[in-house]
Coordinates of C-alpha atoms and ligand atoms in Angstrom, one line a residue:
X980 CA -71.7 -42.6 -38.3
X981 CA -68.5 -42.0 -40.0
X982 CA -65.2 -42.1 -37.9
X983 CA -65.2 -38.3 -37.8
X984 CA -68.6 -37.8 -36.3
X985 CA -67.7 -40.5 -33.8
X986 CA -64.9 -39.0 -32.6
X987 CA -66.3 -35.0 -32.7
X988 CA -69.1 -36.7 -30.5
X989 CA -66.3 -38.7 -28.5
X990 CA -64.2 -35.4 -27.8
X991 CA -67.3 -33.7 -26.9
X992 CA -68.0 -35.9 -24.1
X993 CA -64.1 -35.8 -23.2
X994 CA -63.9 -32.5 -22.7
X995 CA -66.4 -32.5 -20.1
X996 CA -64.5 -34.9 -18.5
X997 CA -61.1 -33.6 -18.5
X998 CA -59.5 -30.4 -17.4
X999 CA -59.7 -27.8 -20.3
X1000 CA -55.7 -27.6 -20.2
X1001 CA -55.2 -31.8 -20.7
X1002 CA -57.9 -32.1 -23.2
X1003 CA -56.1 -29.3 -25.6
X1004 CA -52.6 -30.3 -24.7
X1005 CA -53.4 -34.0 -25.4
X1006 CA -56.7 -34.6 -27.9
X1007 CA -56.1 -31.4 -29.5
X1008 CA -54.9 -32.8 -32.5
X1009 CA -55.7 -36.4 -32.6
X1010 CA -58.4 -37.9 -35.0
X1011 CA -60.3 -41.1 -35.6
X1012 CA -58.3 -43.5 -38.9
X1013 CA -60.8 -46.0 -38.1
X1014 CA -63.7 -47.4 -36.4
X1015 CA -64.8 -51.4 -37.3
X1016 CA -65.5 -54.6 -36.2
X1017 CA -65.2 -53.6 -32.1
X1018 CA -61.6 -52.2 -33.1
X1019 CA -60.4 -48.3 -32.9
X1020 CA -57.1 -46.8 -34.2
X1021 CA -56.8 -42.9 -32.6
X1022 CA -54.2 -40.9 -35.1
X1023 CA -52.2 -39.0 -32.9
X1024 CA -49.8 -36.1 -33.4
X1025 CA -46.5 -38.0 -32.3
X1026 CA -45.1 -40.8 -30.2
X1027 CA -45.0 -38.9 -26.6
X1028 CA -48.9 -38.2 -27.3
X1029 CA -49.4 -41.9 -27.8
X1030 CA -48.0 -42.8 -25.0
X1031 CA -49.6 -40.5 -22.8
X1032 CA -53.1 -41.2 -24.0
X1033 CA -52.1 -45.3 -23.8
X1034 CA -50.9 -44.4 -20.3
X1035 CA -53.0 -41.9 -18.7
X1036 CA -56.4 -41.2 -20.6
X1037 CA -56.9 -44.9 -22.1
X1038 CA -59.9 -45.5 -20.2
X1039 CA -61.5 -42.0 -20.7
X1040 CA -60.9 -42.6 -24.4
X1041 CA -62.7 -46.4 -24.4
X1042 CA -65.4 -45.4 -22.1
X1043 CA -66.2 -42.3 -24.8
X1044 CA -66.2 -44.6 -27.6
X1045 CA -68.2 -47.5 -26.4
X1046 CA -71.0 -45.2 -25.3
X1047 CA -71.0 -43.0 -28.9
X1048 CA -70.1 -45.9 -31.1
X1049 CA -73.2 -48.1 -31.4
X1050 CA -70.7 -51.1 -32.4
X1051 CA -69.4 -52.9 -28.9
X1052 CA -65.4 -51.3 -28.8
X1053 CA -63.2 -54.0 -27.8
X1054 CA -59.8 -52.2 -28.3
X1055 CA -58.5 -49.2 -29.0
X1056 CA -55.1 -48.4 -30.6
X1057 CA -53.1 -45.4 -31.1
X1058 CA -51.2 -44.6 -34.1
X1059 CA -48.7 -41.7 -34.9
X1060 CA -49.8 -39.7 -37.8
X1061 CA -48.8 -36.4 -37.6
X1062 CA -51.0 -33.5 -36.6
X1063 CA -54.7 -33.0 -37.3
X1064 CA -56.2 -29.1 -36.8
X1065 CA -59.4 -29.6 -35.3
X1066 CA -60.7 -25.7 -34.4
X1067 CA -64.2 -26.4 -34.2
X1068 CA -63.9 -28.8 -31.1
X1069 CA -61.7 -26.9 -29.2
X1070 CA -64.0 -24.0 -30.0
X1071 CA -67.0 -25.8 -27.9
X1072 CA -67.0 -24.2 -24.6
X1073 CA -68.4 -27.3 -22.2
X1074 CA -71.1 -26.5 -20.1
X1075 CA -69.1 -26.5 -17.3
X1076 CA -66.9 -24.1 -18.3
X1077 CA -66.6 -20.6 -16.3
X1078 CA -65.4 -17.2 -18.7
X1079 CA -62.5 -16.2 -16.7
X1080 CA -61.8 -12.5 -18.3
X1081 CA -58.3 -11.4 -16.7
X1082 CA -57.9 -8.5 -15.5
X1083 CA -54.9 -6.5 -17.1
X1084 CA -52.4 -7.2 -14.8
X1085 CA -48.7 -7.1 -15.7
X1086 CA -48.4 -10.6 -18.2
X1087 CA -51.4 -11.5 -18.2
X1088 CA -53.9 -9.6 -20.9
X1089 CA -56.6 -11.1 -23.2
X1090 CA -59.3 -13.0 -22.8
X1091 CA -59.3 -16.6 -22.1
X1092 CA -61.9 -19.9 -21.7
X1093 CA -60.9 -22.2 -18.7
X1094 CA -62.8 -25.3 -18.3
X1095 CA -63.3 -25.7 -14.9
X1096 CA -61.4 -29.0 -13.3
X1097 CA -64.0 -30.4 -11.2
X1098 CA -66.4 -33.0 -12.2
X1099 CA -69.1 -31.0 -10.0
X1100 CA -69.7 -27.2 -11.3
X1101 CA -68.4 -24.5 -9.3
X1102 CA -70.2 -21.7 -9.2
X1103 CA -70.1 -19.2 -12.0
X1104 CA -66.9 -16.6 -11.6
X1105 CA -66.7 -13.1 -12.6
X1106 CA -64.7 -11.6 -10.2
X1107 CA -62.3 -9.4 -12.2
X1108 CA -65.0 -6.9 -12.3
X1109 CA -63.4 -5.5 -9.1
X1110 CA -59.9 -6.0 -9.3
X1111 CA -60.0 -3.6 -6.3
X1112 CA -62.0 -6.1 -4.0
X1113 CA -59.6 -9.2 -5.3
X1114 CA -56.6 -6.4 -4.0
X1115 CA -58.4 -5.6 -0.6
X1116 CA -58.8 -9.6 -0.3
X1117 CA -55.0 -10.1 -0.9
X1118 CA -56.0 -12.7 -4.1
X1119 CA -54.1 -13.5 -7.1
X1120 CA -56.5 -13.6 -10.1
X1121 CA -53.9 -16.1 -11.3
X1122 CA -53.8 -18.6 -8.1
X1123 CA -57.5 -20.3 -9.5
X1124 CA -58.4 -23.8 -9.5
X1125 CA -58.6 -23.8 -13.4
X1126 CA -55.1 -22.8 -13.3
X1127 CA -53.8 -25.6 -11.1
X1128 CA -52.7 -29.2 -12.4
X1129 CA -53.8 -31.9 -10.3
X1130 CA -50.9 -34.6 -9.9
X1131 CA -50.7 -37.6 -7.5
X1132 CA -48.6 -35.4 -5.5
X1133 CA -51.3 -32.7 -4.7
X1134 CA -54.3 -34.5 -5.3
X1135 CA -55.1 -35.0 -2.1
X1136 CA -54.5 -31.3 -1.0
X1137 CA -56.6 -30.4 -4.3
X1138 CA -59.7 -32.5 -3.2
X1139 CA -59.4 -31.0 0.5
X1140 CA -59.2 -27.5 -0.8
X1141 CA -62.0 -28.1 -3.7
X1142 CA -64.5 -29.5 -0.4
X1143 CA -63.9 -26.6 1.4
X1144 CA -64.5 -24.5 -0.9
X1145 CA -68.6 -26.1 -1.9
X1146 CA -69.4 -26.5 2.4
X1147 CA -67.0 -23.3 3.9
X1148 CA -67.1 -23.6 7.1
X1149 CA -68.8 -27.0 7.3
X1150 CA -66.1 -29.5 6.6
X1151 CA -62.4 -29.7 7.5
X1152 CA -62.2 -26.6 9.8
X1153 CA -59.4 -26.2 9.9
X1154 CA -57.9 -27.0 6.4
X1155 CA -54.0 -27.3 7.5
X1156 CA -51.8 -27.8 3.9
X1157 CA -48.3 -28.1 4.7
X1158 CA -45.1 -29.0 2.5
X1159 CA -41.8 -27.0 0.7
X1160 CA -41.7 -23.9 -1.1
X1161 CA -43.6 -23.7 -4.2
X1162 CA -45.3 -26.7 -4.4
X1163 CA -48.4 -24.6 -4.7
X1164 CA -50.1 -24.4 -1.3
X1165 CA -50.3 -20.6 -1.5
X1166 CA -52.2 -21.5 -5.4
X1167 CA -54.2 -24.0 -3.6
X1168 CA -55.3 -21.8 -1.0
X1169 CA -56.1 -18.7 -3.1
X1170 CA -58.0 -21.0 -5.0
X1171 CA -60.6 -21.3 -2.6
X1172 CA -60.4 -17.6 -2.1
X1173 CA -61.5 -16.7 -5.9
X1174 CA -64.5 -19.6 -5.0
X1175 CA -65.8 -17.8 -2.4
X1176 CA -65.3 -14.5 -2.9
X1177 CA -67.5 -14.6 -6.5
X1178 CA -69.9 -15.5 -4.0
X1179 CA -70.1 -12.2 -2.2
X1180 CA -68.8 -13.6 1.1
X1181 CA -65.7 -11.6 2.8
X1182 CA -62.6 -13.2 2.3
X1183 CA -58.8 -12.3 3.3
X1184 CA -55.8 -13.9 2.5
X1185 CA -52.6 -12.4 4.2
X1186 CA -49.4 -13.8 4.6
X1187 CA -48.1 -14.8 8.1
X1188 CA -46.1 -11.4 8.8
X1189 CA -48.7 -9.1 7.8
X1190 CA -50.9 -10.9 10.2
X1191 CA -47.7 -10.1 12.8
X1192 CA -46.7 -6.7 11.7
X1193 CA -50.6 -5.3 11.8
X1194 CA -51.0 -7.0 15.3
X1195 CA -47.9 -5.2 16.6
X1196 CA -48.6 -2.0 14.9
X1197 CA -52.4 -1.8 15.9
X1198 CA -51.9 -2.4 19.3
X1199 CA -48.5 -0.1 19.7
X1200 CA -51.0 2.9 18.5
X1201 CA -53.9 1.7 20.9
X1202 CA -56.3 0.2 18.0
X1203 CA -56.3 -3.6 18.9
X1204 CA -60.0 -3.1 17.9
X1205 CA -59.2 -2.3 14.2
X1206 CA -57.3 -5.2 14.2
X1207 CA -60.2 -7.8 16.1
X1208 CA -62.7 -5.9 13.4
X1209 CA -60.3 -6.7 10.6
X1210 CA -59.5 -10.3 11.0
X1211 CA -63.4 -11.5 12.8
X1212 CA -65.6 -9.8 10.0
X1213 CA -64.7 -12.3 7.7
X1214 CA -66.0 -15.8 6.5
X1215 CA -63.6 -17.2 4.9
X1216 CA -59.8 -16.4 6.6
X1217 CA -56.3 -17.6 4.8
X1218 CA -52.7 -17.4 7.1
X1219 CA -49.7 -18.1 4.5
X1220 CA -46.7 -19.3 6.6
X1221 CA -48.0 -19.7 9.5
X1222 CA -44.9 -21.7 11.2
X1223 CA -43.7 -18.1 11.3
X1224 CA -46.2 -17.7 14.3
X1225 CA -43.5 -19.7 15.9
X1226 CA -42.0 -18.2 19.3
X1227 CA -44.1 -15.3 18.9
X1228 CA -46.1 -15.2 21.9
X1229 CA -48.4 -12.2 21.7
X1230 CA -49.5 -12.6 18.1
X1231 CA -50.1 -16.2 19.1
X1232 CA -52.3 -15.1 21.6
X1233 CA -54.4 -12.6 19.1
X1234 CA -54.3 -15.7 16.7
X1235 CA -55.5 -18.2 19.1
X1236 CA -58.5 -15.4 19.9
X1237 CA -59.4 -14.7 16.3
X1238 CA -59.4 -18.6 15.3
X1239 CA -61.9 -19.1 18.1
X1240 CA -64.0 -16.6 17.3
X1241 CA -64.3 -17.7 13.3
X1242 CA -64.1 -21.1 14.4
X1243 CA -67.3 -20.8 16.8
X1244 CA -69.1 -18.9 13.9
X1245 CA -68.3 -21.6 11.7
X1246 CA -66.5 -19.2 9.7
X1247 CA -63.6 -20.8 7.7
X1248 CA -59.7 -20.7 8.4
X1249 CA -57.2 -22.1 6.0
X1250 CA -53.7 -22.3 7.2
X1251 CA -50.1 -23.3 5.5
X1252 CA -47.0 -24.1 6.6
X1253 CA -43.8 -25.7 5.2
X1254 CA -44.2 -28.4 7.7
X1255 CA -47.1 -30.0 9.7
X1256 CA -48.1 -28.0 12.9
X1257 CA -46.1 -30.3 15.2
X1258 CA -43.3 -29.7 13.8
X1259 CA -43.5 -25.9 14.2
X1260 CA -40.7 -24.6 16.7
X1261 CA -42.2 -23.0 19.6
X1262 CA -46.0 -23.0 18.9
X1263 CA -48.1 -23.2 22.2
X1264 CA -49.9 -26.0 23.0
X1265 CA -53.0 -24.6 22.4
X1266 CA -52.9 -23.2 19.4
X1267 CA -51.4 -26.8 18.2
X1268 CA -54.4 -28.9 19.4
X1269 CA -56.5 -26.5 17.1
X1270 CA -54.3 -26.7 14.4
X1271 CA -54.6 -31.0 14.6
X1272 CA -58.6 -30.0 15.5
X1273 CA -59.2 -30.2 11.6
X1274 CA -58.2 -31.7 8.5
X1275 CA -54.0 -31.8 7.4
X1276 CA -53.0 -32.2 4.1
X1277 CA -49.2 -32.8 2.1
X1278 CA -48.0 -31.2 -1.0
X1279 CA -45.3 -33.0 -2.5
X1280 CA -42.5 -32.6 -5.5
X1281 CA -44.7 -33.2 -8.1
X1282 CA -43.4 -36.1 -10.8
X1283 CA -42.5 -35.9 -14.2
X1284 CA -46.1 -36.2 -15.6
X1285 CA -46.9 -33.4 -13.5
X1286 CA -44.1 -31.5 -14.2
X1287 CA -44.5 -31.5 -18.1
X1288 CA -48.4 -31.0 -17.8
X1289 CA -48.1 -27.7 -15.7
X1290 CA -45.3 -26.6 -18.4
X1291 CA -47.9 -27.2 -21.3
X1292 CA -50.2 -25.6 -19.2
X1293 CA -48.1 -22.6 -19.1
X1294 CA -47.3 -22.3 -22.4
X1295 CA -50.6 -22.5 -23.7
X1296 CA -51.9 -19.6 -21.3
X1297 CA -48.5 -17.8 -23.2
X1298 CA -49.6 -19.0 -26.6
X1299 CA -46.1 -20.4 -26.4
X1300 CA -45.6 -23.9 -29.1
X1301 CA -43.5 -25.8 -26.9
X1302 CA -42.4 -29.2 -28.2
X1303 CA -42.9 -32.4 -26.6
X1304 CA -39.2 -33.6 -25.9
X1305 CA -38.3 -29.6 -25.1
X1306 CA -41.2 -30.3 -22.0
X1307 CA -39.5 -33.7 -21.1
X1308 CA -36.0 -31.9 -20.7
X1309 CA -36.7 -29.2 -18.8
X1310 CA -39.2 -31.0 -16.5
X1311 CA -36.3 -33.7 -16.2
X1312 CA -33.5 -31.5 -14.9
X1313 CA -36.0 -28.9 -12.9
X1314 CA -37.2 -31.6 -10.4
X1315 CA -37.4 -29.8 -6.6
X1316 CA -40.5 -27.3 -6.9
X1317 CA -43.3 -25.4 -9.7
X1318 CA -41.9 -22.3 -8.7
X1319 CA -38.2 -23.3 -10.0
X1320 CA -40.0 -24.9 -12.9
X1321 CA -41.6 -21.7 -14.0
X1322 CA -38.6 -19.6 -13.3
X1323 CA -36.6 -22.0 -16.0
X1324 CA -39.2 -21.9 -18.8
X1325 CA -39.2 -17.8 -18.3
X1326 CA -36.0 -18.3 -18.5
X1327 CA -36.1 -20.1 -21.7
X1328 CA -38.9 -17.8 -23.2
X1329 CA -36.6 -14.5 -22.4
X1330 CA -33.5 -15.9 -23.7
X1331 CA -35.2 -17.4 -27.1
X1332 CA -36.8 -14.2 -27.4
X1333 CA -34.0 -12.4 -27.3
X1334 CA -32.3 -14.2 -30.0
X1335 CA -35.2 -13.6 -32.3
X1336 CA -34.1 -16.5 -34.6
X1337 CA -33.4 -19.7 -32.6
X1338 CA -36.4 -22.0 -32.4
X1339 CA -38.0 -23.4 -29.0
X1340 CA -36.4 -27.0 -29.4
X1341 CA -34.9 -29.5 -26.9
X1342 CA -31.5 -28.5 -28.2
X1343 CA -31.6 -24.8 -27.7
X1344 CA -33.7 -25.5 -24.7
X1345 CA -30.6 -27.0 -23.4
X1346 CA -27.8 -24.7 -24.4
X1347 CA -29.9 -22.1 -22.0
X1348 CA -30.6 -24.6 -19.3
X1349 CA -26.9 -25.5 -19.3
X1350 CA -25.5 -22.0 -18.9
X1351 CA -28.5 -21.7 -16.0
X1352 CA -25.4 -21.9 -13.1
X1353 CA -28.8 -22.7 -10.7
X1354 CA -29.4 -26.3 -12.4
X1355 CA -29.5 -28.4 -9.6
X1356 CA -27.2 -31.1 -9.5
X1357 CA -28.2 -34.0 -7.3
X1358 CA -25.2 -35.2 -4.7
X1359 CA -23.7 -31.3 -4.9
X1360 CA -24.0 -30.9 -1.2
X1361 CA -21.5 -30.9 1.8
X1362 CA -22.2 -32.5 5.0
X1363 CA -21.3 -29.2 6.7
X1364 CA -23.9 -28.1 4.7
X1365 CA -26.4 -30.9 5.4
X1366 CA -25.5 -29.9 9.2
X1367 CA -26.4 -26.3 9.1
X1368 CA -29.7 -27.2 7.0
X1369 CA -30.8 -29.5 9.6
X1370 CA -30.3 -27.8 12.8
X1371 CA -31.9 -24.9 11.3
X1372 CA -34.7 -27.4 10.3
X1373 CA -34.8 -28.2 13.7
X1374 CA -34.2 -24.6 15.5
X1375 CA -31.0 -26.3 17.1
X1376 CA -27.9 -24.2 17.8
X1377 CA -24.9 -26.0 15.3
X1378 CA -22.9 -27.1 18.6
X1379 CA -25.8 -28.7 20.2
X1380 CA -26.5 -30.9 16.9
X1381 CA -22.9 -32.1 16.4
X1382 CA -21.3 -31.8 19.8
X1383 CA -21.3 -34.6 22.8
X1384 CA -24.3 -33.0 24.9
X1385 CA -26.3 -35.8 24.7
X1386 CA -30.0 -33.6 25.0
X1387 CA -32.6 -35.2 23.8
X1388 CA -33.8 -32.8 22.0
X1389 CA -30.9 -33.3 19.5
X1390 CA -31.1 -37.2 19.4
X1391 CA -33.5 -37.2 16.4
X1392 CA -32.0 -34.2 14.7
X1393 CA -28.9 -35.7 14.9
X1394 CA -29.9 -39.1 13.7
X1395 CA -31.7 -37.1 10.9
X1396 CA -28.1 -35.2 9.9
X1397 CA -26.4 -38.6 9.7
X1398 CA -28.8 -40.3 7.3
X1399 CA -29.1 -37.4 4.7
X1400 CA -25.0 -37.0 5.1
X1401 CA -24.9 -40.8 4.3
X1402 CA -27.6 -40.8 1.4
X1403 CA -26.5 -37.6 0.0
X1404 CA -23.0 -37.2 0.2
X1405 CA -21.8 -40.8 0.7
X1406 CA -19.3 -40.4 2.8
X1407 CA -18.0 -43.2 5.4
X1408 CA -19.9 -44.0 8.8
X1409 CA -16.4 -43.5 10.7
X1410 CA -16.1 -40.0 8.6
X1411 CA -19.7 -38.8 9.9
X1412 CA -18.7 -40.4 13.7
X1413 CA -15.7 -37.8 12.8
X1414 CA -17.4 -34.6 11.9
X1415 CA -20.0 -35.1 15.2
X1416 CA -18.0 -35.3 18.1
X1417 CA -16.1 -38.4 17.0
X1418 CA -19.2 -40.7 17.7
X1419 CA -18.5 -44.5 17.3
X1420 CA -19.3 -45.4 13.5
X1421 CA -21.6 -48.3 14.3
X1422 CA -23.9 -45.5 16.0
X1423 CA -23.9 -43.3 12.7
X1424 CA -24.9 -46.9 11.0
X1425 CA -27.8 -47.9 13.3
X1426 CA -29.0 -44.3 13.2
X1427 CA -29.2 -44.5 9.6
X1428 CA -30.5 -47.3 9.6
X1429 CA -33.2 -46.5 11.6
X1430 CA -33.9 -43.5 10.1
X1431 CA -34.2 -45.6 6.3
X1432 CA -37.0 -47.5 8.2
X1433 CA -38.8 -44.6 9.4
X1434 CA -38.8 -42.7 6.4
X1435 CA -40.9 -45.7 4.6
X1436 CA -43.0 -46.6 7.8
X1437 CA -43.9 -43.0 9.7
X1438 CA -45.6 -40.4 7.3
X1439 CA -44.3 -37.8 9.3
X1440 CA -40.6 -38.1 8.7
X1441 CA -40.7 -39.1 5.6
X1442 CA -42.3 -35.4 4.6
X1443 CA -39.6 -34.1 7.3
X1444 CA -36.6 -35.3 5.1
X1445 CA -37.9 -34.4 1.7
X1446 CA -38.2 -30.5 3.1
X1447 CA -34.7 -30.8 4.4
X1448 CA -33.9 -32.0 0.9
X1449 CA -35.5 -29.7 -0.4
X1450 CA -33.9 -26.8 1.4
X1451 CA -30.5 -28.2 0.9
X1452 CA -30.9 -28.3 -2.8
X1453 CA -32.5 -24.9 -2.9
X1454 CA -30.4 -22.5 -0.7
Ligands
ADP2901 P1 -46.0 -22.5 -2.2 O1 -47.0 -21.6 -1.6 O2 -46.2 -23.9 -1.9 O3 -44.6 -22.0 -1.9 P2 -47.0 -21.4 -4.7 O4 -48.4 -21.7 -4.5 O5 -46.5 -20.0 -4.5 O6 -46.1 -22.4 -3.8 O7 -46.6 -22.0 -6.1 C1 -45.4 -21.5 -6.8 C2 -45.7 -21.3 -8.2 O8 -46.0 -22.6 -8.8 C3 -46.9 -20.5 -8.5 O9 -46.7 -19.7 -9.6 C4 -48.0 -21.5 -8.7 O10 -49.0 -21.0 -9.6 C5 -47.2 -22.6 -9.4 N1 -47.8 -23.9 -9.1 C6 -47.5 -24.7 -8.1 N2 -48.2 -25.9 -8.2 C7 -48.9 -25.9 -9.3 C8 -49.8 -26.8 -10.0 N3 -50.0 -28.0 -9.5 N4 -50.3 -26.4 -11.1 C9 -50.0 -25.2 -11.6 N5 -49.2 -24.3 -11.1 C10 -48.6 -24.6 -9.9
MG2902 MG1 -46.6 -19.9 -0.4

């Protein structure tokens, strides 16, 4: 076989294994120089390719080669070469792959191929058929599995969601996915919706405070039966937000009634929240030990890697040629959540296309980037502002939090405040002691201390300080 037939027969096998987004953003345009004597040299497109494949796909990219290659590969190498076109394998639609035809919602129009991301096959979509049912469901034909990166960061979420979604019902009841805003829970958990609703089972998503406002409204005009029909006729039900259920005590009650009536049915419940269920202020008892009952899952920040794969991502669904070191730069300064990531790029896309003649480059990138007064800047906030973030976090009144009551409700809020003042704002311990009640400065260090330690050792707080975090550098 000649080095190209190896590697069309090599990229065929890779593209079954890979997401249909990484195997055109990275093997796209990469090409066998050589194949001899147990040794491979890859051409790729430029240096950043190289290193990603070296990195991240390495084994993928042996494994392919040892089995196509009839001569025993003992090393590859990867050498920058400029860019190869290679239409006819991108053409290939694996057999995996599902024919997602978008519906022609604002931004999105024309057809696309997704390769599906799972290494089992899903069952076969064609849902847009009835954009009307995907309405009356409250799904997003965009919020798909296809659609979503996997990173180390969400993986675990991902694999939770992607179970759920071949045995509803059967395992994880319920799914619980909690972390910050747009991190993708909401994707995640629409996700499953598309999944289940292609196969003809009755699905509804609704976001915490429709499930509120409909309870109230129903039951104010005398049709709490509408409501029961509504939300216990379905197999597969989705509450966004639900640490909005907190301190509401009669929609707890209806929700506590409608998740045991699913939940005996073995009908499926998926619930988010930006933290986990303990956490949530004034949720009964009750309704917590079911939430604990099933399976809880994280979504963090996502890295870099992650980052710059769900820009590509983007950009290819927006036929948009967006350079390698353009990716790096914006995924470097946008670091908190996806939904700030996507709002930069937009940004980026409107401004560039306004100016019809700059060029998408990590320069002009930046000019737009640096007038973008939202950049955030790490260290930029206050400790009054660290205080009011926390005892919100917490549902604390400001004077309880800061002043000499010594509730113990406050202990660990406070303790919280006095790390994230110390690690964010570096200020001294005495200052801190100053701006809570004139506390003794080797209190503010132990406390910080202590919470340093917890943060690596308990799970739970450290997810509780990177959503304070989070919230400080996004309000
Ligand atoms: P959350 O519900 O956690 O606040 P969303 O699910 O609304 O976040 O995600 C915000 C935006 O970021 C959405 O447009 C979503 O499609 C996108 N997004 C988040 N995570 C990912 C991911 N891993 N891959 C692709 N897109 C993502
Ligand atoms: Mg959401």
């Amino acid at each position: 076989m000649t080095p190209e037939q190896i590697w069309n027969a090599a990229l065929g096998e890779l593209e079954l294994e890979l997401s249909k987004a990484k195997f055109i953003t990275w093997l796209e345009h990469t090409s066998l120089l050589d194949c001899n004597n147990g040794s491979a040299v890859v051409g790729v497109p430029d240096t950043f390719t190289k290193t990603w494949l070296e990195n991240k796909y390495h084994h993928y990219i042996v494994k392919a080669l040892r089995r196509i290659s009839r001569d025993e590969i003992n090393m590859v190498q990867y050498r920058v070469c400029g860019k190869i076109n290679r239409p006819a394998a991108i053409k290939k639609i694996p057999v995996q792959a599902i024919s997602v035809k978008k519906n022609n919602e604002a931004g999105t129009n024309g057809e696309k191929v997704v390769a599906n991301q799972q290494s089992q096959p899903l069952p076969n979509i064609n849902i847009y058929n009835d954009p009307n049912g995907l309405i009356a469901a409250g799904l997003n034909s965009r919020y798909t599995f296809e659609n979503f990166i996997i990173g180390k960061k969400n993986e675990l979420a991902h694999a939770a969601c992607s179970a759920v979604a071949k045995q509803l019902g059967e395992v994880y009841n319920p799914l619980f996915i909690y972390g910050g805003v747009g991190l993708g829970k909401t994707h995640l958990m629409q996700a499953v919706g598309h999944i289940v609703y292609s196969q003809q089972k009755k699905v509804l998503y609704v976001p915490c405070e429709t499930f509120t406002n409909e309870y109230i409204d129903l039951v104010r005009k005398g049709q709490a039966n509408k409501f029961m029909e509504k939300y216990r006729s379905v197999d597969l039900l989705m509450v966004d937000d639900i640490q909005f259920l907190g301190g509401k005590e009669g929609t707890q009650e209806a929700f506590f009634h409608t998740f045991n009536h699913l939940h005996r049915f073995n009908k499926q419940i998926i619930l988010t929240a930006d933290r986990p269920p303990r956490a949530i202020p004034a949720l009964e008892q009750r309704l917590l030990s079911r939430f604990e009952g099933g399976m809880i899952v994280d979504v963090h920040t996502p890295d870099l890697e992650t980052r710059i794969a769900i820009l590509k991502q983007r950009c290819l669904e927006k036929n948009i040629d967006l350079p390698n070191d353009a990716a790096q730069f914006i995924a470097s300064n946008i670091q908190n959540n996806v939904r700030e990531l996507e709002g930069a790029l937009n940004r980026v896309v409107a401004h560039l296309q306004l100016q019809k003649n700059i060029e998408l480059t990590a320069e002009s990138v930046k000019q737009v980037l640096s007038s973008y007064t939202q950049l955030p800047q790490h260290g930029s906030s206050t400790p009054q502002k660290i205080i009011q973030v926390v005892a919100e976090y917490y549902s604390l009144p400001i004077e309880e939090l800061c002043g000499s009551a010594r509730r113990k409700e406050a202990l660990f809020p406070r303790q919280i405040a006095i790390y994230l003042m110390r690690e964010e704002t570096h200020i001294a311990f005495t200052k801190i002691g100053e701006l809570l009640d004139g506390r003794d400065h080797t209190t503010m260090m132990h406390s910080y201390q202590k919470i340093a330690s917890l943060i690596e050792a308990d799970n739970k707080v450290h997810a509780d300080v990177a959503l304070i975090k989070q919230r400080l550098y996004n309000s």
